[in-house]
Coordinates of C-alpha atoms in Angstrom, one line a residue:
M29 CA 17.6 -1.7 23.7
L30 CA 21.5 -3.4 24.2
Q31 CA 22.7 -2.5 27.6
S32 CA 26.2 -5.0 27.0
L33 CA 27.6 -7.9 25.7
S34 CA 30.1 -9.9 27.4
I35 CA 32.1 -12.4 25.6
R36 CA 33.8 -15.1 27.0
D37 CA 36.9 -17.0 24.5
I38 CA 35.1 -16.8 21.0
V39 CA 37.8 -17.1 18.8
L40 CA 40.7 -13.9 19.6
I41 CA 38.3 -12.7 21.8
E42 CA 39.5 -14.5 25.1
A43 CA 36.8 -11.7 27.1
L44 CA 35.2 -8.6 26.4
D45 CA 33.1 -6.6 27.8
L46 CA 31.6 -3.6 26.7
E47 CA 28.4 -1.4 27.8
F48 CA 26.6 0.5 25.5
G49 CA 24.4 3.6 25.6
S50 CA 21.7 5.2 23.5
G51 CA 22.7 6.9 20.4
L52 CA 25.4 6.8 18.2
S53 CA 27.5 4.4 19.2
V54 CA 31.0 3.9 16.3
L55 CA 33.2 1.3 16.1
T56 CA 36.3 1.3 14.2
G57 CA 39.8 -0.3 13.6
E58 CA 42.0 -2.0 11.3
T59 CA 41.2 -4.2 8.1
G60 CA 41.1 -7.7 10.1
A61 CA 40.8 -6.3 13.7
G62 CA 38.0 -8.6 14.6
K63 CA 35.3 -6.5 13.6
S64 CA 33.3 -9.2 12.4
I65 CA 34.1 -11.3 15.6
L66 CA 32.4 -9.7 17.5
L67 CA 29.7 -9.1 15.3
D68 CA 29.5 -12.6 15.3
S69 CA 29.1 -13.0 18.8
L70 CA 25.9 -10.9 18.3
G71 CA 24.7 -12.8 16.1
L72 CA 25.2 -16.5 18.0
A73 CA 23.3 -14.5 21.0
L74 CA 20.6 -13.4 18.0
G75 CA 20.2 -16.8 17.5
N76 CA 22.1 -17.2 14.7
R77 CA 23.2 -21.2 13.9
A78 CA 25.9 -22.2 17.0
D79 CA 29.1 -23.3 15.1
S80 CA 31.3 -25.2 17.2
G81 CA 34.7 -23.1 14.9
L82 CA 34.0 -19.5 16.6
V83 CA 35.3 -21.5 20.5
R84 CA 38.8 -20.3 21.1
Q85 CA 40.8 -22.5 20.7
G86 CA 42.7 -24.6 23.4
T87 CA 38.7 -24.2 25.2
K88 CA 36.4 -26.2 25.6
K89 CA 33.4 -23.5 25.4
A90 CA 31.7 -20.4 24.0
Q91 CA 30.0 -17.5 25.7
V92 CA 28.1 -15.0 25.4
T93 CA 25.6 -12.9 27.3
A94 CA 23.0 -9.8 25.7
S95 CA 21.5 -7.7 28.5
F96 CA 18.3 -5.4 27.3
D97 CA 16.7 -3.3 28.8
T98 CA 13.0 -4.0 30.9
P99 CA 10.8 -5.1 27.9
I100 CA 7.8 -1.5 28.2
V101 CA 5.0 -4.0 29.8
G102 CA 2.5 -3.7 26.9
S103 CA 4.8 -3.8 24.1
K104 CA 4.8 -6.4 21.5
L105 CA 8.6 -7.7 22.7
A106 CA 6.6 -7.9 26.4
L107 CA 3.9 -10.2 24.7
Y108 CA 5.8 -12.4 22.6
L109 CA 8.1 -13.2 26.1
H110 CA 4.8 -13.8 27.9
D111 CA 3.2 -16.0 25.1
N112 CA 6.6 -17.9 25.3
D113 CA 6.6 -18.1 29.3
I114 CA 9.7 -16.4 30.0
D115 CA 9.3 -14.3 32.9
V116 CA 10.7 -10.4 33.3
E117 CA 10.4 -9.1 36.5
P118 CA 8.8 -5.3 36.6
G119 CA 12.2 -2.8 36.9
E120 CA 14.7 -6.3 35.0
P121 CA 16.4 -6.0 33.1
L122 CA 16.3 -8.7 29.2
I123 CA 19.3 -11.1 29.6
I124 CA 20.4 -13.9 26.9
K125 CA 22.9 -16.5 27.1
R126 CA 24.2 -18.6 24.6
S127 CA 27.2 -21.1 24.8
V128 CA 28.7 -23.7 22.0
K129 CA 30.5 -26.1 22.9
A130 CA 34.5 -27.0 21.3
D131 CA 32.6 -30.2 20.2
G132 CA 29.1 -29.2 19.1
G133 CA 25.7 -28.1 20.8
S134 CA 25.1 -25.5 22.3
K135 CA 22.9 -23.9 25.1
A136 CA 20.4 -20.8 25.1
F137 CA 18.9 -18.9 28.1
V138 CA 16.5 -16.4 28.3
N139 CA 16.3 -15.2 32.1
D140 CA 17.9 -18.1 33.2
Q141 CA 15.2 -20.3 31.4
P142 CA 15.8 -23.1 28.8
C143 CA 14.8 -22.1 25.3
S144 CA 15.0 -23.2 21.5
A145 CA 16.9 -21.4 18.9
T146 CA 14.5 -20.8 16.9
L147 CA 12.6 -18.9 20.0
L148 CA 15.7 -16.8 20.1
R149 CA 15.7 -16.1 16.9
E150 CA 12.6 -15.3 16.8
L151 CA 13.3 -13.6 19.9
G152 CA 16.6 -11.8 18.2
S153 CA 14.6 -10.1 15.1
K154 CA 12.7 -7.8 17.2
L155 CA 15.1 -6.8 19.7
I156 CA 18.2 -5.9 17.1
E157 CA 18.2 -5.6 13.5
I158 CA 21.6 -6.3 11.6
H159 CA 22.7 -5.1 7.9
G160 CA 25.7 -6.4 7.3
Q161 CA 28.1 -5.2 4.4
H162 CA 25.9 -7.5 2.2
D163 CA 23.0 -7.0 2.9
D164 CA 22.0 -4.6 0.4
R165 CA 21.9 -8.4 -1.8
G166 CA 18.6 -9.0 0.6
L167 CA 17.5 -6.2 -0.3
I168 CA 17.8 -5.7 -4.1
N169 CA 16.1 -8.9 -4.5
P170 CA 12.6 -8.2 -5.3
K171 CA 11.5 -11.5 -3.3
G172 CA 12.0 -9.8 0.4
H173 CA 10.3 -6.8 -1.2
R174 CA 6.7 -7.8 -0.5
T175 CA 7.9 -8.1 3.1
L176 CA 9.2 -5.0 3.6
L177 CA 7.0 -3.4 2.7
D178 CA 3.6 -5.5 4.4
T179 CA 5.8 -4.8 8.0
Y180 CA 6.5 -1.0 7.2
A181 CA 2.9 -1.0 6.2
G182 CA 1.4 -2.5 9.7
A183 CA -0.1 -5.2 7.4
D184 CA -0.6 -8.6 8.4
G185 CA -1.5 -10.9 6.1
A186 CA -2.7 -13.6 7.7
K187 CA -6.4 -13.8 7.1
V188 CA -5.3 -13.3 3.5
R189 CA -3.5 -16.9 3.8
Q190 CA -6.4 -18.1 5.7
A191 CA -8.1 -16.8 3.2
F192 CA -5.7 -18.4 -0.1
E193 CA -6.0 -22.1 1.9
G194 CA -9.8 -22.3 2.6
W195 CA -10.1 -20.9 -1.8
Q196 CA -7.3 -24.0 -2.6
S197 CA -8.5 -26.1 -0.8
A198 CA -12.1 -25.7 -2.0
K199 CA -11.2 -26.4 -5.6
S200 CA -9.5 -29.7 -4.1
V201 CA -12.6 -30.6 -3.3
L202 CA -14.2 -29.9 -5.9
K203 CA -11.5 -31.7 -8.6
K204 CA -12.5 -35.1 -6.6
A205 CA -15.3 -34.5 -7.1
L206 CA -14.9 -34.5 -10.6
D207 CA -12.6 -36.4 -11.3
D208 CA -14.9 -38.9 -8.7
Q209 CA -18.5 -37.9 -10.3
E210 CA -16.4 -39.4 -13.9
A211 CA -14.6 -42.2 -12.3
A212 CA -18.3 -42.9 -11.2
E213 CA -19.9 -42.5 -14.9
Q214 CA -17.8 -45.1 -16.8
D215 CA -18.5 -47.9 -13.7
R216 CA -22.5 -46.1 -14.3
E217 CA -22.9 -50.1 -16.4
Y218 CA -21.2 -51.8 -14.0
L219 CA -22.9 -50.3 -10.5
E220 CA -26.7 -50.6 -12.4
H221 CA -25.8 -53.7 -13.9
S222 CA -24.8 -55.3 -9.9
V223 CA -27.4 -53.6 -7.8
A224 CA -30.3 -54.7 -9.6
E225 CA -28.3 -57.9 -9.4
L226 CA -28.3 -57.9 -6.0
S227 CA -31.3 -56.0 -5.7
K228 CA -32.5 -59.4 -6.8
F229 CA -31.3 -61.2 -5.3
A230 CA -32.2 -59.2 -2.0
P231 CA -29.1 -61.1 0.9
Q232 CA -29.7 -60.5 4.6
P233 CA -27.9 -60.9 7.0
G234 CA -26.3 -63.5 8.2
E235 CA -27.8 -64.9 6.3
E236 CA -24.8 -67.8 5.0
Q237 CA -24.7 -69.0 8.7
E238 CA -27.9 -69.4 8.8
L239 CA -28.9 -71.7 4.8
A240 CA -25.3 -73.2 6.1
L241 CA -27.1 -74.3 9.4
E242 CA -29.8 -75.8 7.7
R243 CA -28.7 -77.8 5.5
A244 CA -26.3 -79.5 7.6
T245 CA -29.2 -80.1 9.8
M246 CA -31.4 -81.5 7.1
M247 CA -28.6 -83.6 5.5
K248 CA -28.2 -85.1 8.8
G249 CA -32.2 -85.4 8.5
E250 CA -31.6 -87.9 5.6
K251 CA -28.9 -90.0 7.9
L252 CA -30.9 -90.6 10.8
T253 CA -34.9 -91.0 9.4
G254 CA -35.1 -94.4 9.5
D255 CA -33.6 -95.0 12.9
L256 CA -35.3 -92.7 13.9
E257 CA -38.4 -94.1 12.9
A258 CA -37.4 -97.8 14.6
I259 CA -37.4 -95.2 17.9
R260 CA -40.9 -93.3 17.5
A261 CA -42.0 -96.8 16.9
A262 CA -41.3 -98.6 19.9
F263 CA -43.1 -96.3 21.5
D264 CA -45.8 -95.7 18.9
G265 CA -48.7 -97.9 19.0
S266 CA -51.0 -100.2 21.8
N267 CA -48.3 -102.8 22.1
G268 CA -45.9 -99.9 22.6
G269 CA -43.1 -99.9 25.3
L270 CA -45.0 -97.1 27.4
A271 CA -48.0 -97.9 26.8
S272 CA -47.6 -101.6 27.8
L273 CA -45.4 -98.6 31.0
R274 CA -49.1 -97.9 31.1
A275 CA -51.0 -100.6 31.9
A276 CA -48.2 -102.8 34.8
A277 CA -48.6 -99.0 36.2
R278 CA -52.9 -99.9 36.2
R279 CA -52.7 -103.2 37.3
L280 CA -49.7 -103.0 39.6
D281 CA -52.3 -99.6 41.2
R282 CA -54.9 -101.9 42.2
I283 CA -52.0 -104.3 44.3
S284 CA -50.1 -101.8 45.5
E285 CA -51.3 -101.9 49.4
D286 CA -51.0 -105.4 49.4
H287 CA -47.2 -105.8 49.7
P288 CA -44.5 -102.8 50.3
L289 CA -42.6 -104.0 48.3
L290 CA -45.8 -103.6 45.5
A291 CA -45.9 -100.1 46.3
E292 CA -42.5 -99.2 45.7
A293 CA -42.2 -101.2 42.4
L294 CA -45.4 -98.8 41.3
Q295 CA -42.9 -95.9 42.6
A296 CA -40.1 -97.0 40.1
I297 CA -42.8 -97.4 37.4
D298 CA -44.3 -94.4 37.4
R299 CA -40.7 -92.6 37.8
A300 CA -40.2 -94.8 34.3
V301 CA -43.1 -93.9 32.6
I302 CA -42.7 -90.2 33.1
E303 CA -39.0 -90.6 31.5
A304 CA -40.5 -92.4 28.6
S305 CA -43.1 -89.8 27.7
E306 CA -40.0 -87.6 27.8
A307 CA -37.8 -89.2 26.1
E308 CA -40.4 -89.4 23.3
E309 CA -41.0 -86.2 23.0
K310 CA -38.0 -85.0 22.9
L311 CA -37.5 -88.3 19.9
N312 CA -40.7 -86.5 18.1
D313 CA -39.8 -83.4 18.6
A314 CA -35.7 -84.4 16.5
A315 CA -37.9 -86.0 14.1
H316 CA -39.6 -82.7 13.2
A317 CA -36.1 -80.5 13.4
L318 CA -34.5 -83.3 11.2
T319 CA -37.0 -83.5 8.7
F320 CA -35.4 -84.3 5.1
D321 CA -37.3 -83.0 2.5
P322 CA -36.1 -83.0 -0.6
Q323 CA -37.2 -79.7 -2.7
R324 CA -36.4 -77.6 0.4
L325 CA -33.3 -78.8 0.3
D326 CA -32.4 -78.2 -3.2
D327 CA -33.6 -75.0 -2.3
M328 CA -31.3 -73.7 0.0
E329 CA -28.5 -75.4 -1.5
T330 CA -29.3 -73.2 -5.0
R331 CA -29.8 -69.9 -2.3
L332 CA -26.5 -70.4 -0.5
F333 CA -24.8 -71.6 -3.6
D334 CA -25.6 -68.0 -5.4
L335 CA -24.8 -66.6 -2.2
R336 CA -21.8 -67.4 -2.8
A337 CA -20.8 -66.7 -6.0
L338 CA -21.6 -63.4 -5.7
A339 CA -19.6 -63.4 -2.4
R340 CA -16.9 -64.3 -4.7
K341 CA -17.7 -62.4 -7.3
H342 CA -17.4 -58.9 -6.0
R343 CA -15.0 -60.0 -3.6
V344 CA -16.3 -59.7 -0.5
E345 CA -17.6 -62.2 2.4
G346 CA -21.3 -63.7 2.0
D347 CA -22.2 -61.8 4.9
A348 CA -21.1 -58.5 3.8
L349 CA -23.4 -58.6 1.0
P350 CA -26.2 -57.0 2.0
Q351 CA -24.1 -53.9 2.6
L352 CA -22.4 -53.3 -0.7
L353 CA -26.0 -52.9 -2.1
I354 CA -26.2 -50.2 0.6
D355 CA -23.1 -49.0 -1.1
L356 CA -23.4 -49.5 -4.5
E357 CA -27.2 -47.7 -4.0
T358 CA -25.5 -44.7 -2.6
R359 CA -22.8 -44.4 -5.8
L360 CA -25.3 -44.3 -8.0
A361 CA -27.0 -42.2 -6.7
A362 CA -24.8 -40.1 -5.8
I363 CA -23.2 -40.0 -9.7
S364 CA -27.5 -39.0 -10.5
D365 CA -27.5 -36.6 -7.7
G366 CA -24.2 -35.7 -8.8
G367 CA -25.3 -32.9 -10.7
K368 CA -26.7 -30.8 -7.7
S369 CA -22.9 -31.2 -5.6
L370 CA -21.1 -30.6 -8.2
G371 CA -23.5 -27.1 -7.9
T372 CA -22.9 -27.2 -4.7
L373 CA -19.1 -27.7 -4.7
E374 CA -18.6 -25.1 -7.1
A375 CA -21.0 -22.3 -5.3
N376 CA -18.4 -23.0 -2.3
V377 CA -15.4 -22.2 -4.6
K378 CA -16.9 -19.5 -5.6
A379 CA -17.6 -18.4 -2.2
A380 CA -14.4 -18.7 -1.5
K381 CA -12.6 -17.2 -4.3
K382 CA -14.3 -13.9 -3.8
D383 CA -13.6 -14.8 0.8
Y384 CA -10.2 -14.5 -0.9
V385 CA -9.7 -11.4 -3.6
D386 CA -11.7 -9.2 -0.6
A387 CA -9.0 -10.2 1.5
A388 CA -6.3 -9.6 -1.0
E389 CA -8.2 -6.6 -2.4
T390 CA -7.9 -5.3 1.2
L391 CA -3.8 -6.0 1.8
R392 CA -3.6 -4.6 -1.6
L393 CA -5.5 -1.2 -0.7
K394 CA -2.8 -0.6 3.1
R395 CA -0.1 -2.0 0.7
T396 CA -0.6 1.4 -2.2
K397 CA -1.2 3.6 0.6
A398 CA 1.9 2.3 2.4
A399 CA 4.0 2.5 -0.9
K400 CA 3.3 6.3 -0.9
A401 CA 4.6 6.6 2.0
L402 CA 7.4 4.9 1.4
D403 CA 8.2 6.4 -1.5
K404 CA 8.1 9.5 0.0
A405 CA 10.0 8.7 3.4
V406 CA 13.2 7.4 1.6
A407 CA 12.4 10.9 -1.2
A408 CA 13.0 12.8 2.3
E409 CA 16.2 11.0 1.9
L410 CA 18.2 11.4 -0.7
V411 CA 18.2 15.4 -1.0
P412 CA 20.3 14.4 2.3
L413 CA 22.5 11.8 0.7
K414 CA 23.5 13.6 -2.0
L415 CA 21.2 11.8 -4.4
D416 CA 18.8 14.8 -5.7
A417 CA 18.6 13.8 -8.9
A418 CA 17.2 10.9 -8.1
Q419 CA 13.5 9.4 -7.7
F420 CA 12.4 5.7 -6.0
E421 CA 9.8 4.1 -6.1
T422 CA 8.0 1.6 -5.1
L423 CA 5.8 -0.4 -8.2
L424 CA 2.2 -1.9 -7.3
E425 CA 1.3 -3.8 -9.8
P426 CA -1.5 -7.1 -10.1
L427 CA -0.4 -10.6 -10.7
E428 CA -2.7 -13.0 -13.6
E429 CA -4.8 -15.4 -11.3
E430 CA -2.9 -18.3 -12.3
R431 CA 0.3 -16.7 -10.5
W432 CA -1.6 -15.6 -7.0
G433 CA -0.9 -16.9 -3.4
A434 CA -1.6 -17.2 -0.4
N435 CA 0.8 -13.6 -0.3
G436 CA -2.2 -11.5 -2.7
I437 CA -2.8 -11.2 -5.9
D438 CA 0.2 -8.3 -6.7
R439 CA 3.3 -8.0 -7.6
I440 CA 5.7 -5.3 -5.6
E441 CA 9.3 -4.2 -6.6
F442 CA 11.1 -1.5 -5.8
L443 CA 13.1 0.9 -8.3
I444 CA 15.0 3.5 -9.0
S445 CA 16.2 6.0 -11.4
T446 CA 19.3 8.1 -10.9
N447 CA 19.8 11.0 -13.6
P448 CA 17.0 13.1 -14.6
G449 CA 13.8 11.5 -16.8
A450 CA 16.1 8.2 -16.5
P451 CA 13.5 5.4 -16.4
L452 CA 12.3 3.5 -13.4
A453 CA 14.8 0.7 -13.1
P454 CA 15.6 -1.9 -10.5
L455 CA 18.1 -1.6 -7.6
G456 CA 21.1 -3.5 -8.9
K457 CA 20.1 -2.2 -12.2
I458 CA 21.4 0.9 -12.3
A459 CA 22.8 2.4 -8.8
S460 CA 26.9 2.6 -9.2
G461 CA 28.4 0.6 -5.8
G462 CA 28.1 4.3 -4.2
E463 CA 24.4 5.3 -5.6
L464 CA 23.8 1.5 -4.5
S465 CA 24.6 2.2 -0.7
R466 CA 23.2 5.3 0.0
F467 CA 20.0 3.9 -1.2
I468 CA 19.7 1.2 0.6
L469 CA 20.5 3.5 4.3
A470 CA 17.9 5.6 2.7
L471 CA 15.6 2.4 2.4
K472 CA 16.2 1.5 5.0
V473 CA 16.5 4.3 7.5
A474 CA 12.1 5.1 6.0
L475 CA 12.3 1.2 7.1
A476 CA 13.4 1.7 10.9
E477 CA 11.4 4.0 11.5
E478 CA 8.0 2.4 10.9
G479 CA 8.6 0.6 14.4
G480 CA 11.4 -1.5 14.0
A481 CA 14.0 -2.7 16.1
K482 CA 14.4 -0.3 18.5
T483 CA 18.3 -1.4 19.1
I484 CA 20.1 -1.1 14.7
I485 CA 23.4 -2.4 13.5
F486 CA 24.9 -1.1 10.4
D487 CA 28.5 -2.8 9.4
E488 CA 29.8 -0.9 6.9
V489 CA 27.0 0.7 5.2
D490 CA 29.5 4.4 4.1
R491 CA 31.4 1.5 1.4
G492 CA 32.1 2.8 -1.5
V493 CA 32.1 6.4 -0.7
G494 CA 33.9 8.9 0.9
G495 CA 33.8 13.1 1.2
A496 CA 30.7 14.6 1.2
V497 CA 29.0 11.4 0.3
A498 CA 30.2 9.9 4.0
S499 CA 29.8 12.7 5.5
A500 CA 25.9 13.3 4.5
I501 CA 26.1 9.7 5.8
G502 CA 27.2 9.8 8.8
D503 CA 24.8 13.6 9.5
R504 CA 22.2 10.5 8.4
L505 CA 22.9 8.5 10.5
S506 CA 22.8 10.6 13.7
R507 CA 19.6 12.3 13.3
L508 CA 18.5 9.0 13.4
S509 CA 19.9 8.0 16.6
D510 CA 17.3 10.1 17.9
S511 CA 14.6 7.6 17.5
A512 CA 17.2 4.5 18.0
Q513 CA 20.3 2.9 19.4
L514 CA 22.6 2.4 16.4
L515 CA 25.9 0.6 16.3
V516 CA 27.6 1.2 13.3
V517 CA 30.9 0.2 12.1
T518 CA 32.6 1.7 9.7
H519 CA 36.2 2.7 7.8
S520 CA 34.6 6.9 7.4
P521 CA 36.1 9.2 9.2
Q522 CA 33.1 11.2 8.1
V523 CA 31.0 8.9 10.6
A524 CA 32.7 7.7 12.5
S525 CA 33.3 11.5 14.2
K526 CA 29.5 11.5 14.2
G527 CA 28.7 9.3 16.8
N528 CA 28.6 9.6 20.7
A529 CA 30.7 7.0 21.6
H530 CA 33.3 4.9 19.8
M531 CA 34.6 1.9 19.9
L532 CA 38.0 1.4 18.8
I533 CA 38.8 -2.9 18.0
N534 CA 42.5 -4.3 17.8
K535 CA 44.2 -7.1 17.3
S536 CA 47.4 -8.1 19.2
S537 CA 49.4 -11.0 19.2
N538 CA 52.6 -12.2 21.7
G539 CA 54.3 -13.8 18.4
T540 CA 52.5 -17.0 19.3
V541 CA 48.5 -16.4 20.1
S542 CA 46.7 -13.4 18.8
R543 CA 43.6 -11.2 20.6
T544 CA 40.8 -9.0 20.1
D545 CA 40.1 -6.3 22.4
V546 CA 37.9 -3.6 22.4
N547 CA 38.4 -0.5 23.3
A548 CA 36.0 2.9 24.1
L549 CA 37.7 5.8 23.1
D550 CA 37.7 9.1 24.7
R551 CA 37.9 12.3 23.2
E552 CA 41.4 12.1 22.4
G553 CA 41.2 8.8 21.9
R554 CA 39.0 9.7 19.5
R555 CA 40.7 12.4 18.1
Q556 CA 44.6 10.2 17.9
E557 CA 41.5 7.7 16.0
I558 CA 39.9 9.4 13.7
A559 CA 43.1 11.1 12.4
R560 CA 44.7 7.9 11.8
M561 CA 41.2 6.8 9.6
L562 CA 42.3 10.0 7.5
S563 CA 46.3 9.3 7.2
G564 CA 47.0 5.7 7.5
A565 CA 49.0 4.5 9.8
D566 CA 51.5 7.2 9.9
V567 CA 48.9 10.0 12.3
T568 CA 50.5 13.5 10.9
D569 CA 50.0 16.9 12.7
E570 CA 47.9 17.6 9.8
A571 CA 45.8 14.5 10.1
R572 CA 45.5 16.2 14.1
A573 CA 43.8 18.9 13.0
Q574 CA 41.0 18.0 10.4
A575 CA 40.1 15.5 12.6
D576 CA 39.2 18.3 15.5
R577 CA 37.3 19.7 12.7
L578 CA 35.4 16.2 12.6
L579 CA 34.5 16.5 16.0
E580 CA 34.1 19.6 16.7
G581 CA 30.4 20.1 18.2
V582 CA 30.9 16.3 19.1

């Protein structure tokens, strides 16, 4: 419940502090006195767009502070606050503070904790329900009827939305698979030829580099063959250098003891023999590695050139050919196995559709039950509002499959009939202005009593009616205030007389500056204001007497 509202520097309001109680509070005043400013101020606190035009001229910022009862432990409101890390101490009020600067920009706090405008709007919708002067447009529009019925039913459409998304996802996967299958079928001949060609060639990982290296080595061998043979000839045979060194070493070994220098010479020749042997070994290994084989070179060049030609043909690097073969074989296999894969995906779509339909049918049952209850609830409100012959019905009919969506498989619309025997038709096409206001009130009352916000604001819901009808509206608002806090902006004396509290909105001017004030009226003040509403600017004794009659029992 809204406890208090503090307004600073908004349009014509310099400073205003209002206290609110339970039951029905009415706000009255001359046209243009500033009732809309009051509602705009409250709307700012509840997350409406922060318009710098609200800032009173000559000031730097405007600010609104709204205080509410402590949320009940375990309630949806308390859980919402907890989920968003907003702390409320037991027994302490929930305080919302919002400011907007004259040069743009705004700040919002909930219990001194900063919050976003989005969070503030969501929180505000849970605290106060506002029905403005043109709110009937939303209720007339069938696009909003489904949401209203679901709220009344307490139906959570999350399961239907999730099932619908799952169904659509499965359909997308199947469509892509069908598109891929069609494209693959068009490529079958190319794939079969490419796989056969690559399989026959059988490219190996790293083969291009190995072939290029071996080819380069062999071509070097062709150039070095003559030199290698001449060098090796110097080592080979009985007359070769290595054989001569070994012979000299044997002779020197027999005489090395005859003189120290001969021993040193022997050691040097031994080292030379060892080095020469290693050189001969390296020469033989090099000769083997650089062996020039014209046929082998021709075979290598042919394969290397063919490998590179295939790579250019498929627009890949030579080393990528083995993986390309695997990929093409996979695509070809997918074509061959496409029927089986598509069958699985089609089964997935069928199962997902069934899940969606089951969820939507369950939601439809809740909607059907709620629609009957809502029709009954609205019908009970029509008689007190002097619409005895009127009928209200919630239309719930199945949609064609192509129009199914995340919100279910039903079309929902509120229909009325105002005269006996007249067919039911959409709200906006049947009711007159006064009838429409009463239908809207009946519908709002029925919806509001289903666990909605504990504070409800009606802004001139009684417009276009008077006399007994206005009195009936006042009676119904009064009864509704037994279960919710009601704030009603009205121009009807019959409605104003039903309030538990009465606030008068005044606009005054000193010639240069205008300002709006709100004053709580006592019994005599209410009598005078209701008399003014009855008679106009000149309040007569007769109007005061009629005001007394309206206030009897209050």
